[in-house]
PDB file of C-alpha atoms in Angstrom:
ATOM      1  CA  PRO A  16     -51.705-124.223 142.659  1.00  0.00           C
ATOM      2  CA  ASP A  17     -49.569-124.539 139.609  1.00  0.00           C
ATOM      3  CA  ARG A  18     -52.288-125.545 137.549  1.00  0.00           C
ATOM      4  CA  MET A  19     -54.407-122.666 138.455  1.00  0.00           C
ATOM      5  CA  ALA A  20     -52.867-119.736 136.208  1.00  0.00           C
ATOM      6  CA  THR A  21     -53.719-122.397 133.016  1.00  0.00           C
ATOM      7  CA  ALA A  22     -56.818-123.343 134.195  1.00  0.00           C
ATOM      8  CA  LEU A  23     -58.009-119.579 134.385  1.00  0.00           C
ATOM      9  CA  ALA A  24     -56.605-118.444 131.359  1.00  0.00           C
ATOM     10  CA  ASN A  25     -58.521-121.522 129.634  1.00  0.00           C
ATOM     11  CA  TRP A  26     -61.747-120.456 131.463  1.00  0.00           C
ATOM     12  CA  ILE A  27     -61.618-117.012 130.298  1.00  0.00           C
ATOM     13  CA  ARG A  28     -60.489-117.978 126.380  1.00  0.00           C
ATOM     14  CA  MET A  29     -63.991-120.277 127.033  1.00  0.00           C
ATOM     15  CA  VAL A  30     -66.776-118.671 128.335  1.00  0.00           C
ATOM     16  CA  LEU A  31     -65.877-114.519 128.363  1.00  0.00           C
ATOM     17  CA  PRO A  32     -67.133-113.354 125.539  1.00  0.00           C
ATOM     18  CA  GLY A  33     -63.879-112.130 123.082  1.00  0.00           C
ATOM     19  CA  GLY A  34     -61.213-114.112 126.229  1.00  0.00           C
ATOM     20  CA  ARG A  35     -59.775-115.586 123.739  1.00  0.00           C
ATOM     21  CA  ASP A  36     -58.515-111.981 121.537  1.00  0.00           C
ATOM     22  CA  TYR A  37     -57.667-110.819 125.056  1.00  0.00           C
ATOM     23  CA  MET A  38     -55.839-114.052 126.329  1.00  0.00           C
ATOM     24  CA  ASP A  39     -53.764-114.200 123.185  1.00  0.00           C
ATOM     25  CA  CYS A  40     -54.006-110.487 121.762  1.00  0.00           C
ATOM     26  CA  ASP A  41     -49.696-110.509 121.401  1.00  0.00           C
ATOM     27  CA  ALA A  42     -49.224-114.041 121.095  1.00  0.00           C
ATOM     28  CA  SER A  43     -48.532-113.556 117.282  1.00  0.00           C
ATOM     29  CA  LEU A  44     -46.426-110.406 117.438  1.00  0.00           C
ATOM     30  CA  SER A  45     -42.827-110.405 118.097  1.00  0.00           C
ATOM     31  CA  PHE A  46     -41.915-107.733 120.723  1.00  0.00           C
ATOM     32  CA  TYR A  47     -40.543-105.502 117.978  1.00  0.00           C
ATOM     33  CA  GLU A  48     -44.050-104.693 117.030  1.00  0.00           C
ATOM     34  CA  VAL A  49     -45.329-104.526 120.034  1.00  0.00           C
ATOM     35  CA  LEU A  50     -43.121-101.914 120.770  1.00  0.00           C
ATOM     36  CA  SER A  51     -43.545 -99.776 117.873  1.00  0.00           C
ATOM     37  CA  SER A  52     -47.491-100.051 118.733  1.00  0.00           C
ATOM     38  CA  ALA A  53     -46.411 -98.654 122.193  1.00  0.00           C
ATOM     39  CA  TYR A  54     -44.198 -95.627 120.928  1.00  0.00           C
ATOM     40  CA  GLU A  55     -47.054 -94.627 118.371  1.00  0.00           C
ATOM     41  CA  ASP A  56     -49.035 -93.866 121.841  1.00  0.00           C
ATOM     42  CA  SER A  57     -46.168 -92.715 123.353  1.00  0.00           C
ATOM     43  CA  THR A  58     -44.804 -88.970 123.910  1.00  0.00           C
ATOM     44  CA  ASN A  59     -42.128 -87.026 125.296  1.00  0.00           C
ATOM     45  CA  ALA A  60     -43.877 -87.198 129.091  1.00  0.00           C
ATOM     46  CA  THR A  61     -44.261 -90.963 128.839  1.00  0.00           C
ATOM     47  CA  PRO A  62     -41.577 -93.541 129.469  1.00  0.00           C
ATOM     48  CA  PHE A  63     -41.602 -97.076 128.522  1.00  0.00           C
ATOM     49  CA  PHE A  64     -41.133 -99.078 131.554  1.00  0.00           C
ATOM     50  CA  PHE A  65     -39.991-102.579 130.886  1.00  0.00           C
ATOM     51  CA  ILE A  66     -40.819-105.326 133.603  1.00  0.00           C
ATOM     52  CA  LEU A  67     -38.185-107.762 133.140  1.00  0.00           C
ATOM     53  CA  SER A  68     -38.705-111.587 132.900  1.00  0.00           C
ATOM     54  CA  PRO A  69     -35.956-114.350 132.513  1.00  0.00           C
ATOM     55  CA  GLY A  70     -33.993-114.074 129.667  1.00  0.00           C
ATOM     56  CA  ALA A  71     -35.772-111.395 127.957  1.00  0.00           C
ATOM     57  CA  ASP A  72     -33.248-107.947 126.869  1.00  0.00           C
ATOM     58  CA  PRO A  73     -35.271-105.055 125.513  1.00  0.00           C
ATOM     59  CA  VAL A  74     -32.683-103.117 124.346  1.00  0.00           C
ATOM     60  CA  LYS A  75     -32.150-104.788 120.908  1.00  0.00           C
ATOM     61  CA  GLU A  76     -35.774-103.843 119.935  1.00  0.00           C
ATOM     62  CA  VAL A  77     -35.361-100.622 121.476  1.00  0.00           C
ATOM     63  CA  GLU A  78     -32.363 -99.870 119.613  1.00  0.00           C
ATOM     64  CA  ALA A  79     -34.284-101.478 115.958  1.00  0.00           C
ATOM     65  CA  LEU A  80     -37.284 -98.987 116.966  1.00  0.00           C
ATOM     66  CA  GLY A  81     -34.938 -95.805 117.106  1.00  0.00           C
ATOM     67  CA  LYS A  82     -32.716 -96.459 113.831  1.00  0.00           C
ATOM     68  CA  LYS A  83     -35.919 -96.984 111.706  1.00  0.00           C
ATOM     69  CA  THR A  84     -37.708 -94.324 113.683  1.00  0.00           C
ATOM     70  CA  ILE A  85     -34.720 -91.232 114.195  1.00  0.00           C
ATOM     71  CA  GLN A  86     -31.664 -92.482 112.964  1.00  0.00           C
ATOM     72  CA  LEU A  87     -31.096 -93.328 116.147  1.00  0.00           C
ATOM     73  CA  GLN A  88     -26.828 -93.334 117.099  1.00  0.00           C
ATOM     74  CA  ALA A  89     -25.250 -95.126 120.042  1.00  0.00           C
ATOM     75  CA  ASN A  90     -23.444 -91.838 122.347  1.00  0.00           C
ATOM     76  CA  VAL A  91     -24.835 -89.260 119.608  1.00  0.00           C
ATOM     77  CA  ASN A  92     -28.605 -89.546 120.033  1.00  0.00           C
ATOM     78  CA  TYR A  93     -29.752 -92.455 122.571  1.00  0.00           C
ATOM     79  CA  HIS A  94     -27.309 -93.138 125.683  1.00  0.00           C
ATOM     80  CA  ASN A  95     -27.818 -96.545 127.380  1.00  0.00           C
ATOM     81  CA  VAL A  96     -26.673 -96.532 130.818  1.00  0.00           C
ATOM     82  CA  ALA A  97     -26.850 -99.594 133.516  1.00  0.00           C
ATOM     83  CA  MET A  98     -27.643 -98.562 136.760  1.00  0.00           C
ATOM     84  CA  GLY A  99     -25.459 -99.312 139.642  1.00  0.00           C
ATOM     85  CA  GLN A 100     -22.948 -98.046 141.804  1.00  0.00           C
ATOM     86  CA  GLY A 101     -21.864 -94.273 141.196  1.00  0.00           C
ATOM     87  CA  GLN A 102     -24.339 -94.027 137.640  1.00  0.00           C
ATOM     88  CA  ASP A 103     -26.914 -92.394 139.572  1.00  0.00           C
ATOM     89  CA  VAL A 104     -25.007 -88.853 138.463  1.00  0.00           C
ATOM     90  CA  VAL A 105     -24.440 -90.242 135.025  1.00  0.00           C
ATOM     91  CA  ALA A 106     -27.572 -91.429 134.296  1.00  0.00           C
ATOM     92  CA  MET A 107     -29.083 -87.787 135.395  1.00  0.00           C
ATOM     93  CA  GLN A 108     -26.649 -85.956 133.310  1.00  0.00           C
ATOM     94  CA  LYS A 109     -27.902 -88.240 130.481  1.00  0.00           C
ATOM     95  CA  LEU A 110     -31.183 -87.504 131.097  1.00  0.00           C
ATOM     96  CA  ASP A 111     -31.118 -83.856 131.296  1.00  0.00           C
ATOM     97  CA  MET A 112     -29.156 -83.720 128.095  1.00  0.00           C
ATOM     98  CA  GLY A 113     -31.501 -85.962 125.892  1.00  0.00           C
ATOM     99  CA  HIS A 114     -34.924 -83.949 127.395  1.00  0.00           C
ATOM    100  CA  LYS A 115     -33.090 -80.654 125.945  1.00  0.00           C
ATOM    101  CA  GLU A 116     -31.370 -82.013 122.963  1.00  0.00           C
ATOM    102  CA  GLY A 117     -34.355 -85.183 121.951  1.00  0.00           C
ATOM    103  CA  HIS A 118     -32.191 -87.764 122.616  1.00  0.00           C
ATOM    104  CA  TRP A 119     -33.253 -91.253 123.646  1.00  0.00           C
ATOM    105  CA  ILE A 120     -32.195 -92.467 127.265  1.00  0.00           C
ATOM    106  CA  MET A 121     -31.446 -96.266 128.344  1.00  0.00           C
ATOM    107  CA  LEU A 122     -31.595 -96.830 131.971  1.00  0.00           C
ATOM    108  CA  GLN A 123     -31.421-100.478 132.961  1.00  0.00           C
ATOM    109  CA  ASN A 124     -32.121-102.261 136.139  1.00  0.00           C
ATOM    110  CA  VAL A 125     -33.362 -99.158 138.152  1.00  0.00           C
ATOM    111  CA  HIS A 126     -34.778-101.573 140.711  1.00  0.00           C
ATOM    112  CA  LEU A 127     -31.174-101.835 141.846  1.00  0.00           C
ATOM    113  CA  MET A 128     -31.640 -98.289 142.685  1.00  0.00           C
ATOM    114  CA  PRO A 129     -34.821 -98.166 144.740  1.00  0.00           C
ATOM    115  CA  SER A 130     -33.790 -95.001 146.379  1.00  0.00           C
ATOM    116  CA  TRP A 131     -32.939 -93.233 143.734  1.00  0.00           C
ATOM    117  CA  CYS A 132     -35.807 -93.752 141.807  1.00  0.00           C
ATOM    118  CA  VAL A 133     -37.550 -91.049 144.528  1.00  0.00           C
ATOM    119  CA  ASP A 134     -35.312 -88.495 142.888  1.00  0.00           C
ATOM    120  CA  LEU A 135     -35.976 -89.876 139.204  1.00  0.00           C
ATOM    121  CA  GLU A 136     -40.177 -89.376 139.798  1.00  0.00           C
ATOM    122  CA  LYS A 137     -39.081 -86.162 140.968  1.00  0.00           C
ATOM    123  CA  ARG A 138     -36.974 -85.094 137.738  1.00  0.00           C
ATOM    124  CA  LEU A 139     -39.820 -86.082 135.789  1.00  0.00           C
ATOM    125  CA  ASP A 140     -42.387 -84.362 136.815  1.00  0.00           C
ATOM    126  CA  GLY A 141     -39.698 -81.248 136.128  1.00  0.00           C
ATOM    127  CA  PHE A 142     -39.591 -82.280 132.621  1.00  0.00           C
ATOM    128  CA  GLU A 143     -43.164 -82.530 132.031  1.00  0.00           C
ATOM    129  CA  ALA A 144     -43.613 -78.697 133.730  1.00  0.00           C
ATOM    130  CA  GLU A 145     -40.882 -77.465 131.300  1.00  0.00           C
ATOM    131  CA  GLY A 146     -41.457 -79.328 128.296  1.00  0.00           C
ATOM    132  CA  SER A 147     -38.810 -82.366 126.837  1.00  0.00           C
ATOM    133  CA  HIS A 148     -37.752 -82.056 123.073  1.00  0.00           C
ATOM    134  CA  PRO A 149     -40.605 -83.670 121.297  1.00  0.00           C
ATOM    135  CA  ASN A 150     -38.278 -86.525 120.231  1.00  0.00           C
ATOM    136  CA  PHE A 151     -37.040 -87.415 124.028  1.00  0.00           C
ATOM    137  CA  ARG A 152     -37.892 -90.565 125.087  1.00  0.00           C
ATOM    138  CA  LEU A 153     -37.033 -92.261 127.956  1.00  0.00           C
ATOM    139  CA  PHE A 154     -36.518 -96.391 128.675  1.00  0.00           C
ATOM    140  CA  LEU A 155     -36.420 -97.679 132.168  1.00  0.00           C
ATOM    141  CA  SER A 156     -36.185-101.826 132.664  1.00  0.00           C
ATOM    142  CA  ALA A 157     -36.439-103.514 136.178  1.00  0.00           C
ATOM    143  CA  ASP A 158     -36.912-106.829 137.494  1.00  0.00           C
ATOM    144  CA  PRO A 159     -40.329-106.910 139.626  1.00  0.00           C
ATOM    145  CA  ALA A 160     -39.751-104.436 142.835  1.00  0.00           C
ATOM    146  CA  LYS A 161     -41.220-102.743 145.750  1.00  0.00           C
ATOM    147  CA  GLY A 162     -38.781 -99.859 145.699  1.00  0.00           C
ATOM    148  CA  ILE A 163     -40.082 -98.083 142.203  1.00  0.00           C
ATOM    149  CA  PRO A 164     -42.270 -95.152 142.833  1.00  0.00           C
ATOM    150  CA  ILE A 165     -45.750 -95.325 142.226  1.00  0.00           C
ATOM    151  CA  GLY A 166     -46.085 -92.213 140.064  1.00  0.00           C
ATOM    152  CA  VAL A 167     -43.291 -93.681 137.827  1.00  0.00           C
ATOM    153  CA  LEU A 168     -44.842 -96.711 136.948  1.00  0.00           C
ATOM    154  CA  GLU A 169     -48.517 -94.854 136.682  1.00  0.00           C
ATOM    155  CA  ARG A 170     -47.107 -92.396 133.755  1.00  0.00           C
ATOM    156  CA  SER A 171     -45.156 -95.144 132.022  1.00  0.00           C
ATOM    157  CA  ILE A 172     -45.950 -97.193 129.104  1.00  0.00           C
ATOM    158  CA  LYS A 173     -45.923-100.751 130.968  1.00  0.00           C
ATOM    159  CA  LEU A 174     -44.452-103.502 128.610  1.00  0.00           C
ATOM    160  CA  THR A 175     -43.168-106.917 129.416  1.00  0.00           C
ATOM    161  CA  ASN A 176     -41.766-109.825 127.218  1.00  0.00           C
ATOM    162  CA  GLU A 177     -42.633-113.287 128.687  1.00  0.00           C
ATOM    163  CA  PRO A 178     -42.036-116.396 127.409  1.00  0.00           C
ATOM    164  CA  PRO A 179     -44.719-118.286 125.336  1.00  0.00           C
ATOM    165  CA  GLN A 180     -47.373-120.674 126.769  1.00  0.00           C
ATOM    166  CA  GLY A 181     -47.187-123.869 125.334  1.00  0.00           C
ATOM    167  CA  LEU A 182     -46.296-125.293 121.754  1.00  0.00           C
ATOM    168  CA  LEU A 183     -48.475-123.233 119.294  1.00  0.00           C
ATOM    169  CA  ALA A 184     -47.925-119.856 121.191  1.00  0.00           C
ATOM    170  CA  ASN A 185     -44.089-120.861 121.262  1.00  0.00           C
ATOM    171  CA  LEU A 186     -44.538-121.359 117.122  1.00  0.00           C
ATOM    172  CA  ARG A 187     -46.976-118.467 116.549  1.00  0.00           C
ATOM    173  CA  ARG A 188     -44.191-116.402 118.298  1.00  0.00           C
ATOM    174  CA  SER A 189     -41.387-117.506 116.355  1.00  0.00           C
ATOM    175  CA  PHE A 190     -43.384-117.078 113.071  1.00  0.00           C
ATOM    176  CA  ALA A 191     -43.549-113.438 114.006  1.00  0.00           C
ATOM    177  CA  LEU A 192     -40.096-113.045 114.384  1.00  0.00           C
ATOM    178  CA  PHE A 193     -39.369-113.731 110.604  1.00  0.00           C
ATOM    179  CA  GLN A 194     -40.019-111.245 107.591  1.00  0.00           C
ATOM    180  CA  LYS A 195     -42.391-112.071 104.863  1.00  0.00           C
ATOM    181  CA  GLU A 196     -39.603-111.819 101.965  1.00  0.00           C
ATOM    182  CA  ASP A 197     -37.227-114.447 104.508  1.00  0.00           C
ATOM    183  CA  PHE A 198     -39.932-117.027 103.688  1.00  0.00           C
ATOM    184  CA  GLU A 199     -40.442-115.545 100.299  1.00  0.00           C
ATOM    185  CA  GLU A 200     -36.610-116.339  99.154  1.00  0.00           C
ATOM    186  CA  ARG A 201     -36.940-120.070 100.170  1.00  0.00           C
ATOM    187  CA  ASP A 202     -37.237-123.198  97.815  1.00  0.00           C
ATOM    188  CA  SER A 203     -40.211-124.462  97.207  1.00  0.00           C
ATOM    189  CA  LYS A 204     -39.866-127.747  99.454  1.00  0.00           C
ATOM    190  CA  ILE A 205     -39.070-125.357 102.737  1.00  0.00           C
ATOM    191  CA  LYS A 206     -42.258-123.082 102.146  1.00  0.00           C
ATOM    192  CA  ALA A 207     -44.162-126.343 101.472  1.00  0.00           C
ATOM    193  CA  ILE A 208     -42.905-127.212 105.272  1.00  0.00           C
ATOM    194  CA  LEU A 209     -43.089-123.750 106.290  1.00  0.00           C
ATOM    195  CA  PHE A 210     -46.823-123.820 105.324  1.00  0.00           C
ATOM    196  CA  GLY A 211     -47.882-127.286 107.049  1.00  0.00           C
ATOM    197  CA  LEU A 212     -46.626-126.123 110.309  1.00  0.00           C
TER     198      LEU A 212
END
């Protein structure tokens, strides 16, 4: 059973037409680049839903994207709420403010409050009917859980940041984190080593 996922992935790569493109589509992109691409497809009525994997924290990439696109500033036009006991009221206040004023709202660990997620779905329905500010964006993060309403998942752009499988994929992902300028500033010996890799 532990080899089944790897065997199926290899089979898809080798047998199906375009299988390699399907299996390795984002392997050479950093998570920031994937998020930027998804942002271009998003609207103010389409939340981002991050399915968390061990060691993944999308907050840094969301903040970097926001600084580049809307001059994001914490507690000015960006609000980050870690969900837990008593945070449902704070989250709803931030959602209402962001919806009206065009802020970015990040709600982390929504899986901890499954009953509140039903209220969130209703609030998002209301926002869609009313029409949100064009700059409004909602980012949700959660561990895989059964308590998240289907309506929230269906309307969201779902992203995950899984660790790469294998040495080659790991190297590609690591190189994707560097900017081209980082390589250009190195001396010739390091450039030769990097080219060899």
